Each structure stands twice: as structure tokens, then as C-alpha cells.
Tab-separated table of C-alpha atoms in Angstrom:
chain	number	residue	atom	x	y	z
A	79	UNK	CA	-0.022	-0.143	0.145
A	80	UNK	CA	2.668	2.331	0.977
A	81	UNK	CA	4.367	1.433	-2.740
A	82	UNK	CA	0.947	2.503	-4.149
A	83	UNK	CA	0.730	5.692	-2.416
A	84	UNK	CA	4.484	6.510	-3.265
A	85	UNK	CA	4.072	5.855	-6.879
A	86	UNK	CA	1.789	8.721	-7.317
A	87	UNK	CA	4.217	11.347	-5.816
A	88	UNK	CA	5.704	12.206	-9.466
A	89	UNK	CA	2.462	12.760	-11.024
A	90	UNK	CA	1.062	14.972	-8.162
A	91	UNK	CA	4.463	16.886	-7.999
A	92	UNK	CA	4.110	17.674	-11.930
A	93	UNK	CA	0.813	18.965	-10.955
A	94	UNK	CA	-1.610	16.279	-11.869
A	95	UNK	CA	-4.674	15.167	-9.628
A	96	UNK	CA	-5.646	11.678	-10.446
A	97	UNK	CA	-9.426	11.153	-9.666
A	98	UNK	CA	-12.183	8.793	-10.202
A	99	UNK	CA	-15.856	8.656	-9.174
A	100	UNK	CA	-17.219	5.339	-7.983
A	101	UNK	CA	-20.971	6.411	-8.583
A	102	UNK	CA	-23.202	9.849	-8.246
A	103	UNK	CA	-25.834	9.948	-5.872
A	104	UNK	CA	-27.140	13.571	-6.385
A	105	UNK	CA	-25.879	16.537	-8.363
A	106	UNK	CA	-22.684	17.357	-6.713
A	107	UNK	CA	-23.000	14.602	-4.184
A	108	UNK	CA	-20.717	11.188	-5.346
A	109	UNK	CA	-18.513	8.888	-3.786
A	110	UNK	CA	-15.470	10.041	-5.481
A	111	UNK	CA	-11.583	10.121	-4.790
A	112	UNK	CA	-8.889	12.718	-5.884
A	113	UNK	CA	-5.270	12.828	-5.189
A	114	UNK	CA	-3.727	16.075	-4.203
A	115	UNK	CA	-0.395	17.257	-2.323
A	116	UNK	CA	-2.166	17.395	1.077
A	117	UNK	CA	-3.786	14.171	0.870
A	118	UNK	CA	-0.980	12.403	-0.547
A	119	UNK	CA	1.476	13.836	2.294
A	120	UNK	CA	-1.276	12.564	4.995
A	121	UNK	CA	-1.548	9.022	3.046
A	122	UNK	CA	2.242	8.425	2.756
A	123	UNK	CA	2.700	9.160	6.580
A	124	UNK	CA	-0.255	6.744	7.465
A	125	UNK	CA	1.087	4.167	5.358
A	126	UNK	CA	4.518	4.308	6.113
A	127	UNK	CA	3.997	4.452	9.850
A	128	UNK	CA	1.539	1.535	9.508
A	129	UNK	CA	4.427	-0.755	8.346
A	130	UNK	CA	6.273	0.170	11.632
A	131	UNK	CA	3.221	-0.192	13.752
A	132	UNK	CA	2.419	-3.714	12.160
A	133	UNK	CA	5.855	-5.001	13.248
A	134	UNK	CA	5.652	-3.556	16.434
A	135	UNK	CA	1.981	-4.956	17.021
A	136	UNK	CA	3.476	-8.489	16.276
A	137	UNK	CA	6.315	-8.214	18.846
A	138	UNK	CA	3.632	-6.545	21.511
A	139	UNK	CA	0.949	-9.144	21.108
A	140	UNK	CA	3.218	-12.058	21.095
A	141	UNK	CA	5.356	-10.920	24.049
A	142	UNK	CA	1.961	-10.563	26.257
A	143	UNK	CA	0.163	-13.567	24.484
A	144	UNK	CA	-2.722	-11.341	23.848
A	145	UNK	CA	-6.123	-12.845	23.136
A	146	UNK	CA	-8.259	-12.448	19.839
A	147	UNK	CA	-4.868	-11.627	17.869
A	148	UNK	CA	-6.935	-12.085	14.296
A	149	UNK	CA	-9.765	-10.077	15.088
A	150	UNK	CA	-6.888	-7.301	16.334
A	151	UNK	CA	-5.218	-7.299	13.171
A	152	UNK	CA	-8.312	-7.470	10.876
A	153	UNK	CA	-9.497	-4.420	12.550
A	154	UNK	CA	-6.060	-2.828	12.219
A	155	UNK	CA	-6.457	-3.447	8.410
A	156	UNK	CA	-9.718	-2.180	8.192
A	157	UNK	CA	-8.571	1.158	9.961
A	158	UNK	CA	-5.877	1.723	7.435
A	159	UNK	CA	-8.331	1.398	4.533
A	160	UNK	CA	-10.738	3.929	6.126
A	161	UNK	CA	-7.684	6.308	6.785
A	162	UNK	CA	-6.877	6.015	3.098
A	163	UNK	CA	-10.335	6.696	1.975
A	164	UNK	CA	-10.276	9.869	4.115
A	165	UNK	CA	-6.919	10.955	2.915
A	166	UNK	CA	-8.101	10.674	-0.952
A	167	UNK	CA	-11.986	11.880	-0.558
A	168	UNK	CA	-12.762	14.161	-3.263
A	169	UNK	CA	-15.801	15.757	-1.379
A	170	UNK	CA	-17.281	16.022	2.056
A	171	UNK	CA	-19.748	13.156	1.650
A	172	UNK	CA	-16.831	10.662	0.781
A	173	UNK	CA	-14.859	12.029	3.755
A	174	UNK	CA	-17.895	11.426	6.035
A	175	UNK	CA	-18.232	7.731	5.213
A	176	UNK	CA	-14.747	6.933	5.393
A	177	UNK	CA	-14.445	9.095	8.513
A	178	UNK	CA	-17.295	7.208	10.246
A	179	UNK	CA	-16.083	3.870	9.138
A	180	UNK	CA	-12.705	4.316	10.895
A	181	UNK	CA	-14.729	5.004	13.981
A	182	UNK	CA	-16.328	1.659	13.779
A	183	UNK	CA	-13.172	-0.324	12.671
A	184	UNK	CA	-11.272	1.135	15.894
A	185	UNK	CA	-14.038	0.542	18.347
A	186	UNK	CA	-13.236	-3.311	18.845
A	187	UNK	CA	-9.472	-2.373	19.068
A	188	UNK	CA	-10.530	0.270	21.878
A	189	UNK	CA	-12.457	-2.490	23.734
A	190	UNK	CA	-9.974	-5.276	22.742
A	191	UNK	CA	-8.727	-6.210	26.467
A	192	UNK	CA	-12.708	-6.695	27.151
A	193	UNK	CA	-12.306	-5.714	30.842
A	194	UNK	CA	-15.132	-3.782	32.358
A	195	UNK	CA	-12.476	-0.715	32.299
A	196	UNK	CA	-11.960	-1.372	28.337
A	197	UNK	CA	-15.724	-1.636	27.649
A	198	UNK	CA	-16.435	1.661	29.535
A	199	UNK	CA	-13.631	3.407	27.398
A	200	UNK	CA	-14.956	2.118	24.405
A	201	UNK	CA	-18.310	2.951	25.115
A	202	UNK	CA	-17.390	6.752	25.753
A	203	UNK	CA	-15.040	6.580	22.407
A	204	UNK	CA	-17.960	5.632	20.211
A	205	UNK	CA	-20.473	7.823	21.987
A	206	UNK	CA	-18.457	10.937	21.771
A	207	UNK	CA	-17.300	10.331	18.010
A	208	UNK	CA	-20.625	9.098	16.495
A	209	UNK	CA	-22.657	11.288	18.727
A	210	UNK	CA	-20.680	14.330	17.458
A	211	UNK	CA	-20.691	13.350	13.871
A	212	UNK	CA	-24.555	12.701	13.890
A	213	UNK	CA	-25.629	15.632	15.826
A	214	UNK	CA	-23.073	18.450	14.638
A	215	UNK	CA	-21.026	17.142	11.429
A	216	UNK	CA	-23.978	15.679	9.470
A	217	UNK	CA	-26.081	18.895	9.747
A	218	UNK	CA	-22.994	21.053	8.768
A	219	UNK	CA	-22.671	18.892	5.537
A	220	UNK	CA	-26.423	19.400	4.740
A	221	UNK	CA	-26.278	23.104	5.368
A	222	UNK	CA	-22.967	23.313	3.235
A	223	UNK	CA	-24.613	21.568	0.321
A	224	UNK	CA	-27.914	23.721	0.661
A	225	UNK	CA	-25.700	26.954	0.339
A	226	UNK	CA	-23.036	25.896	-1.881
A	227	UNK	CA	-24.917	23.441	-4.052
A	228	UNK	CA	-22.061	20.786	-4.115
A	229	UNK	CA	-19.522	18.953	-1.631
A	230	UNK	CA	-16.675	18.780	-3.859
A	231	UNK	CA	-13.457	20.038	-2.377
A	232	UNK	CA	-11.851	23.099	-4.126
A	233	UNK	CA	-8.746	25.072	-3.141
A	234	UNK	CA	-9.996	28.728	-1.804
A	235	UNK	CA	-13.572	27.015	-0.813
A	236	UNK	CA	-16.702	26.201	-2.514
A	237	UNK	CA	-18.813	29.019	-0.685
A	238	UNK	CA	-20.217	31.563	-3.226
A	239	UNK	CA	-19.296	35.207	-2.355
A	240	UNK	CA	-22.788	36.373	-2.253
A	241	UNK	CA	-23.956	33.494	-0.152
A	242	UNK	CA	-21.153	34.603	2.370
A	243	UNK	CA	-22.066	38.089	2.415
A	244	UNK	CA	-25.796	37.279	2.615
A	245	UNK	CA	-25.911	34.578	5.558
A	246	UNK	CA	-22.821	35.374	7.690
A	247	UNK	CA	-24.515	34.144	10.962
A	248	UNK	CA	-25.618	31.022	9.264
A	249	UNK	CA	-22.057	30.297	7.896
A	250	UNK	CA	-20.497	31.040	11.413
A	251	UNK	CA	-22.640	28.531	12.943
A	252	UNK	CA	-22.029	26.045	10.308
A	253	UNK	CA	-18.318	26.466	10.774
A	254	UNK	CA	-18.701	25.614	14.547
A	255	UNK	CA	-20.625	22.603	13.719
A	256	UNK	CA	-17.607	21.355	11.666
A	257	UNK	CA	-14.856	22.598	14.165
A	258	UNK	CA	-16.655	20.566	17.139
A	259	UNK	CA	-18.529	17.797	14.843
A	260	UNK	CA	-15.155	16.649	13.705
A	261	UNK	CA	-14.546	15.205	17.494
A	262	UNK	CA	-11.500	13.280	16.247
A	263	UNK	CA	-9.722	16.570	16.269
A	264	UNK	CA	-10.011	16.643	20.336
A	265	UNK	CA	-10.420	20.459	20.678
A	266	UNK	CA	-11.970	20.991	24.060
A	267	UNK	CA	-14.614	20.453	25.359
A	268	UNK	CA	-14.845	17.332	23.137
A	269	UNK	CA	-11.476	15.685	24.274
A	270	UNK	CA	-12.255	13.491	27.125
A	271	UNK	CA	-12.833	10.320	24.639
A	272	UNK	CA	-9.278	10.253	23.924
A	273	UNK	CA	-7.732	9.601	27.573
A	274	UNK	CA	-10.645	7.149	27.867
A	275	UNK	CA	-9.433	5.269	24.817
A	276	UNK	CA	-5.949	4.527	26.603
A	277	UNK	CA	-7.208	1.146	27.979
A	278	UNK	CA	-6.551	-0.177	24.529
A	279	UNK	CA	-3.215	-2.040	23.995
A	280	UNK	CA	-0.113	0.294	23.319
A	281	UNK	CA	0.019	-0.452	19.363
A	282	UNK	CA	-3.815	0.877	19.179
A	283	UNK	CA	-2.723	3.863	21.318
A	284	UNK	CA	-0.073	4.491	18.863
A	285	UNK	CA	-2.452	3.938	15.990
A	286	UNK	CA	-5.317	6.161	17.661
A	287	UNK	CA	-2.951	9.348	18.861
A	288	UNK	CA	-0.423	9.387	16.075
A	289	UNK	CA	-1.426	7.852	12.727
A	290	UNK	CA	-4.944	7.399	12.076
A	291	UNK	CA	-7.715	8.496	14.387
A	292	UNK	CA	-6.789	11.802	15.713
A	293	UNK	CA	-4.884	12.759	12.515
A	294	UNK	CA	-8.011	11.935	10.422
A	295	UNK	CA	-9.683	14.549	12.730
A	296	UNK	CA	-7.179	17.310	12.013
A	297	UNK	CA	-6.749	16.549	8.415
A	298	UNK	CA	-10.531	16.797	7.938
A	299	UNK	CA	-10.586	19.938	10.055
A	300	UNK	CA	-7.962	21.362	7.580
A	301	UNK	CA	-9.775	20.187	4.577
A	302	UNK	CA	-12.899	21.901	5.877
A	303	UNK	CA	-10.769	25.351	6.581
A	304	UNK	CA	-9.066	25.414	3.163
A	305	UNK	CA	-11.256	23.580	0.807
A	306	UNK	CA	-14.836	24.360	1.913
A	307	UNK	CA	-14.567	27.743	3.586
A	308	UNK	CA	-11.324	29.167	1.973
A	309	UNK	CA	-9.146	31.610	3.764
A	310	UNK	CA	-11.127	34.726	2.360
A	311	UNK	CA	-14.230	33.349	3.532
A	312	UNK	CA	-13.008	32.587	6.927
A	313	UNK	CA	-11.521	35.914	7.363
A	314	UNK	CA	-14.711	37.772	6.227
A	315	UNK	CA	-16.888	35.867	8.562
A	316	UNK	CA	-14.437	36.310	11.344
A	317	UNK	CA	-14.379	32.386	12.234
A	318	UNK	CA	-10.775	32.302	12.288
A	319	UNK	CA	-10.747	33.985	15.855
A	320	UNK	CA	-13.045	31.287	17.034
A	321	UNK	CA	-10.818	28.591	15.624
A	322	UNK	CA	-7.634	30.473	17.184
A	323	UNK	CA	-9.122	30.762	20.626
A	324	UNK	CA	-10.583	27.186	20.936
A	325	UNK	CA	-6.908	25.853	19.577
A	326	UNK	CA	-5.091	27.984	21.934
A	327	UNK	CA	-7.165	27.270	25.233
A	328	UNK	CA	-6.831	23.487	24.047
A	329	UNK	CA	-3.311	23.522	23.784
A	330	UNK	CA	-2.280	25.399	27.099
A	331	UNK	CA	-4.946	23.410	29.260
A	332	UNK	CA	-4.149	20.115	28.009
A	333	UNK	CA	-0.370	20.698	28.411
A	334	UNK	CA	-1.172	21.630	32.152
A	335	UNK	CA	-3.263	18.513	32.584
A	336	UNK	CA	-0.454	16.472	31.313
A	337	UNK	CA	1.753	17.818	34.008
A	338	UNK	CA	-0.616	15.988	36.615
A	339	UNK	CA	-0.664	12.446	34.995
A	340	UNK	CA	1.659	9.858	36.552
A	341	UNK	CA	0.652	7.164	34.247
A	342	UNK	CA	2.722	7.515	31.186
A	343	UNK	CA	0.065	6.634	28.450
A	344	UNK	CA	-2.325	9.348	30.118
A	345	UNK	CA	0.563	11.873	30.107
A	346	UNK	CA	1.050	11.090	26.434
A	347	UNK	CA	-2.701	11.364	25.796
A	348	UNK	CA	-3.070	14.731	27.190
A	349	UNK	CA	0.166	15.617	25.160
A	350	UNK	CA	-1.743	14.580	21.928
A	351	UNK	CA	-4.733	16.723	22.657
A	352	UNK	CA	-2.423	19.857	22.941
A	353	UNK	CA	-0.190	18.912	19.867
A	354	UNK	CA	-3.300	18.200	17.544
A	355	UNK	CA	-4.517	21.902	18.505
A	356	UNK	CA	-1.191	22.922	16.928
A	357	UNK	CA	-2.690	21.799	13.574
A	358	UNK	CA	-5.911	23.464	14.078
A	359	UNK	CA	-4.089	26.804	15.026
A	360	UNK	CA	-1.946	26.728	11.983
A	361	UNK	CA	-4.931	26.345	9.591
A	362	UNK	CA	-6.739	29.149	11.422
A	363	UNK	CA	-3.685	31.641	11.071
A	364	UNK	CA	-4.845	31.830	7.239
A	365	UNK	CA	-0.969	32.682	6.722
A	366	UNK	CA	1.083	30.588	4.200
A	367	UNK	CA	3.752	29.839	6.896
A	368	UNK	CA	0.995	29.176	9.512
A	369	UNK	CA	-0.841	26.761	7.077
A	370	UNK	CA	2.524	25.069	6.135
A	371	UNK	CA	3.274	24.732	9.715
A	372	UNK	CA	-0.055	23.188	10.527
A	373	UNK	CA	0.070	20.755	7.447
A	374	UNK	CA	3.779	19.825	8.554
A	375	UNK	CA	2.780	19.083	12.083
A	376	UNK	CA	0.249	16.298	10.877
A	377	UNK	CA	3.522	14.253	9.824
A	378	UNK	CA	5.874	15.596	12.058
A	379	UNK	CA	3.940	14.899	15.428
A	380	UNK	CA	2.800	11.592	13.872
A	381	UNK	CA	6.603	10.189	13.827
A	382	UNK	CA	7.566	11.781	17.330
A	383	UNK	CA	4.298	10.719	19.272
A	384	UNK	CA	4.373	6.957	17.813
A	385	UNK	CA	7.804	6.774	18.921
A	386	UNK	CA	6.556	7.808	22.545
A	387	UNK	CA	3.739	5.209	22.497
A	388	UNK	CA	6.201	2.662	21.117
A	389	UNK	CA	8.586	3.349	24.025
A	390	UNK	CA	5.614	3.131	26.540
A	391	UNK	CA	4.509	-0.104	25.189
A	392	UNK	CA	8.002	-1.637	25.266
A	393	UNK	CA	8.478	-0.344	28.645
A	394	UNK	CA	5.262	-2.256	29.925
A	395	UNK	CA	5.942	-5.440	27.883
A	396	UNK	CA	9.521	-5.821	29.058
A	397	UNK	CA	9.404	-4.111	32.635
A	398	UNK	CA	5.714	-4.215	33.374
A	399	UNK	CA	5.932	-0.452	34.527
A	400	UNK	CA	3.117	2.231	33.481
A	401	UNK	CA	3.881	5.220	35.669
A	402	UNK	CA	6.521	8.122	35.363
A	403	UNK	CA	7.404	7.415	38.989
A	404	UNK	CA	8.649	3.971	38.232
A	405	UNK	CA	11.090	4.763	35.495
A	406	UNK	CA	14.186	5.347	37.749
A	407	UNK	CA	17.398	3.720	36.124
A	408	UNK	CA	15.592	2.366	33.098
A	409	UNK	CA	17.974	3.666	30.660
A	410	UNK	CA	20.467	1.144	31.950
A	411	UNK	CA	18.386	-1.789	30.834
A	412	UNK	CA	16.630	-0.328	27.832
A	413	UNK	CA	19.198	2.003	26.280
A	414	UNK	CA	17.645	1.922	22.914
A	415	UNK	CA	13.990	2.549	23.891
A	416	UNK	CA	15.190	5.257	26.267
A	417	UNK	CA	17.135	6.960	23.693
A	418	UNK	CA	14.435	6.828	21.110
A	419	UNK	CA	12.032	8.422	23.905
A	420	UNK	CA	14.694	11.398	24.457
A	421	UNK	CA	14.828	12.037	20.767
A	422	UNK	CA	10.903	12.315	20.159
A	423	UNK	CA	10.548	14.283	23.422
A	424	UNK	CA	13.130	16.803	21.823
A	425	UNK	CA	11.065	16.972	18.625
A	426	UNK	CA	7.817	17.320	20.668
A	427	UNK	CA	9.307	20.412	22.537
A	428	UNK	CA	10.680	21.677	19.107
A	429	UNK	CA	14.348	21.541	19.477
A	430	UNK	CA	16.346	21.913	16.271
A	431	UNK	CA	17.268	19.953	14.036
A	432	UNK	CA	14.043	17.811	15.043
A	433	UNK	CA	10.962	17.546	12.764
A	434	UNK	CA	9.085	19.156	15.682
A	435	UNK	CA	11.059	22.289	15.473
A	436	UNK	CA	10.419	22.749	11.646
A	437	UNK	CA	6.480	22.899	12.216
A	438	UNK	CA	6.825	25.102	15.293
A	439	UNK	CA	9.238	27.551	13.500
A	440	UNK	CA	6.593	27.887	10.675
A	441	UNK	CA	3.740	28.159	13.154
A	442	UNK	CA	5.631	30.861	14.890
A	443	UNK	CA	6.544	32.811	11.728
A	444	UNK	CA	3.038	32.463	10.595
A	445	UNK	CA	1.662	34.176	13.924
A	446	UNK	CA	4.137	37.172	13.196
A	447	UNK	CA	2.838	37.424	9.774
A	448	UNK	CA	-0.597	37.497	11.037
A	449	UNK	CA	0.428	40.205	13.771
A	450	UNK	CA	-0.855	37.948	16.506
A	451	UNK	CA	1.699	38.057	19.298
A	452	UNK	CA	-0.450	36.254	21.531
A	453	UNK	CA	-0.469	33.292	19.410
A	454	UNK	CA	3.266	33.509	19.451
A	455	UNK	CA	3.283	33.618	23.334
A	456	UNK	CA	0.789	30.635	23.439
A	457	UNK	CA	3.477	28.628	21.170
A	458	UNK	CA	6.302	29.458	23.412
A	459	UNK	CA	4.494	28.848	26.877
A	460	UNK	CA	3.251	25.603	25.291
A	461	UNK	CA	6.854	24.438	24.368
A	462	UNK	CA	7.931	25.031	28.032
A	463	UNK	CA	5.187	22.982	29.023
A	464	UNK	CA	6.180	20.194	26.571
A	465	UNK	CA	9.502	20.208	28.288
A	466	UNK	CA	7.990	20.153	31.802
A	467	UNK	CA	5.772	17.083	31.231
A	468	UNK	CA	8.435	15.123	29.003
A	469	UNK	CA	11.629	15.938	30.739
A	470	UNK	CA	10.978	14.150	34.062
A	471	UNK	CA	10.588	10.733	32.317
A	472	UNK	CA	14.140	11.289	30.650
A	473	UNK	CA	15.624	12.536	33.812
A	474	UNK	CA	14.341	9.471	35.939
A	475	UNK	CA	15.570	7.039	33.607
A	476	UNK	CA	18.988	8.348	33.092
A	477	UNK	CA	19.902	10.009	36.026
A	478	UNK	CA	18.194	8.544	38.864
A	479	UNK	CA	18.876	5.281	40.656
A	480	UNK	CA	16.309	2.490	41.277
A	481	UNK	CA	15.346	1.858	44.977
A	482	UNK	CA	17.508	-0.497	46.779
A	483	UNK	CA	16.309	-4.204	46.626
A	484	UNK	CA	14.681	-3.382	43.426
A	485	UNK	CA	14.714	-6.582	41.137
A	486	UNK	CA	15.145	-5.772	37.451
A	487	UNK	CA	17.048	-8.362	36.076
A	488	UNK	CA	14.507	-9.462	33.888
A	489	UNK	CA	14.059	-6.337	31.959
A	490	UNK	CA	15.594	-6.470	28.508
A	491	UNK	CA	14.945	-4.762	24.975
A	492	UNK	CA	12.511	-6.959	22.820
A	493	UNK	CA	14.063	-6.786	19.148
A	494	UNK	CA	10.694	-6.838	17.269
A	495	UNK	CA	9.539	-3.661	19.317
A	496	UNK	CA	12.879	-1.808	19.243
A	497	UNK	CA	13.610	-2.038	15.445
A	498	UNK	CA	10.242	0.075	14.564
A	499	UNK	CA	10.825	2.364	17.565
A	500	UNK	CA	14.488	3.286	16.639
A	501	UNK	CA	13.117	3.703	12.841
A	502	UNK	CA	10.446	6.184	13.921
A	503	UNK	CA	12.883	8.170	16.361
A	504	UNK	CA	15.309	8.525	13.259
A	505	UNK	CA	12.419	10.048	11.299
A	506	UNK	CA	11.886	12.573	14.366
């Protein structure tokens, strides 16, 4: 699949947009696919990281002797298919179908352990995502079709200038419905499904928080910003201010909440909520650099966060440790894993020459281009908070000794899990 996606790169770089219509339902409503640069970048990142996640999953489920492995890998494959559908959707209708298919495909992955806690987490996951899609996203799509007469994505937006001038309040409401209806983007207050989904096995968490589910949310959000509304309409309606405010609040609040989590996966979950809103913020800046920073962060965050989740899973599988307070001296027993964790942490903080620095640089330049100094302040404060919640993990692993009488002779690296972890760390 990665080979097929990569084979389209030369055509798209040459300015072509391969497309195909499966069938037409209504005028302007079809199940159709189109490959543009934005979708191709997302599909490349997802399909490449999926290879690493698949190898890692084999190592993880074999080490822990997980049950229902066939169902697990079948749902994994379905989730990748749905992600590709979202990446190459030519219109809102097609995107909606595959967006919902991804929710259903990942439900059993969240509930995989079949414990009461896993079932409760999966129930919250499905209620939030399906509920937001039906109550907010679907009405937004119907209203958009009534105003624009089409659901096809177009650079610069599909809303006629006359309609934007005639119905500013209605279209501002539609924008808000999209922003919160695409609940996979985890903007506050519709974010709590994401920490609840932490009950899933760690490779699923990597899938949810780095590659597929949340990235589908922010990808679809940017699609709506740039290909349904367009920068001019957003500026005219003033809805960019709403998106900037919601994204900034999410970035700071989620970073503060991450500081208080002792469970490593929970800390990484709140980190994901914060990092996703960088992407929403980039699109809402409406400047070239800001949008480039937002789009770049989809891939840059993916490679760094998947590394951190891989490390968390390796630590659990090898050492049976889940809390930050238990990480003392771990780097002596798991040097490759903790080195990968340190590299990915530097990337999330935004230290050059990591991938995270590139996207944060463009976001900072974009906020200056817009003249929004407060957005620049949000970016700087959040980077300090990133260091505050990831730094202690690295410090404990490298510079603290385990408690006396602590038996850690059984802890060692698992090759099938280390190789994908180092691979994604190198990408960071």
C-alpha cells in the first residue's frame, strides 16, 4: 500500500490530480476520490508508519500473549483502509463515510482487552465520536450543500461570495458545527474520549494518537478550513478568531493537565490533545507559513508521538511499568528504547534539528505574519510545558537510581519492538 501511494508522488508533484468517481448519488454528491498534495502527504505518513506499527504489534501481542489476535489485526487493516479513504476523498460526503468507518473499525480495538474498564472506555469513545458526527457534523454537511450546491473540495473554498455576504451568521454556525463535529480533532471540550481510549493495547494507542484516528480529525478540519470555506471566507466571517481561541485554550489546558498525570500513557494522551491543536491553530492563522506549519505538524507530530507510544509499550511489555514514578534507572536496562524516547521528546518540545522544530518554526513565523503576538506567546509557553511534562521521564530514566532491593534483572529490550521504535525515532 505504501508503494502504491508513493507511486503517485511524481504525478502529483508534476501538477496532476488523479481522480475517479465510483458513483453519483445527487448532483454535486458522489462517492469520489482525488489525489492532491495534501491528501498524498497524509496518506504517505499513515501508510509508512503503519508498516512500523504492524511489526511492533506482532512483537507486542506475542510478548504479552494477547487473546483475539486475528480480530485485532483484521480491525487494524480495516482502520488503515478507512484512513486512506479519508486521505483521498474528493468531497465532504466521501470523507464523512470513511471518517465514520474509521470510528467503527477502531471501536473493537479500544475494547480489545474486554475488561469492564476497556468496555467503558470503548463506550465513551463510540458515543463521543458517533454522537458528534450525527448531531453536529452531518447537519453542517447538509447546510453546506444547501448553500453551495456541491460538496466537492476546491482550493479556496466552495462557498459563493454572495452567500457569504448574505448569510454570515448561518455560515459562522456551520463553521462551529464543523470545528466541534469533527471530534477526532480532540478540541476542548469534546476531548475526553481520547484519555478514555487509553485502555487499549499500546500499539492501538499509537494508531489512535499518532497515525490514524486523531490525524484524520485534524486532516478533515484543515480540509474544511481550506477547501470548503477558504481563507477569504473565513476572514470575512471572522470565524478564524473562534478557531484560534479554541485551539489556543486546548493547547495550554491539555499541556497543564499532562503535568499532573503519573501514568505514562495518560500523560502522552493529554500531550496529543495539546499537539493536535497546533495543527488547527496553523490552519486558523490564514497565513502561508501558518498553514504550512499546521500541515507539516500532521506528519512531524505523527513520527514523534508514535515513537513515544512505542517506548511506553516496550516498557510495559518488558518491565511491566506504567507510571512515570517507576522509570528510575530504566535507561541502563533499555538503552535503545530510552534513547528513542529522548529524541522524540526533543522533537515535541521543538528543539532543532528535530522535525517538531520545523513545524513550530513555521507556526511562529505565521503568527508574526498575522500580527498575533498572543499566538506566538501561546506557542512559546506550550513548548515550555512540553519540556516540563516530558523532561522528568528522561531525567528519571537516565539520572535516578532505582530503589534499593528493586529486582530488574528480567528487563531487556525486545528486538521486534525496538527496531520500529528506533526507525520512527530516526524519522523524528
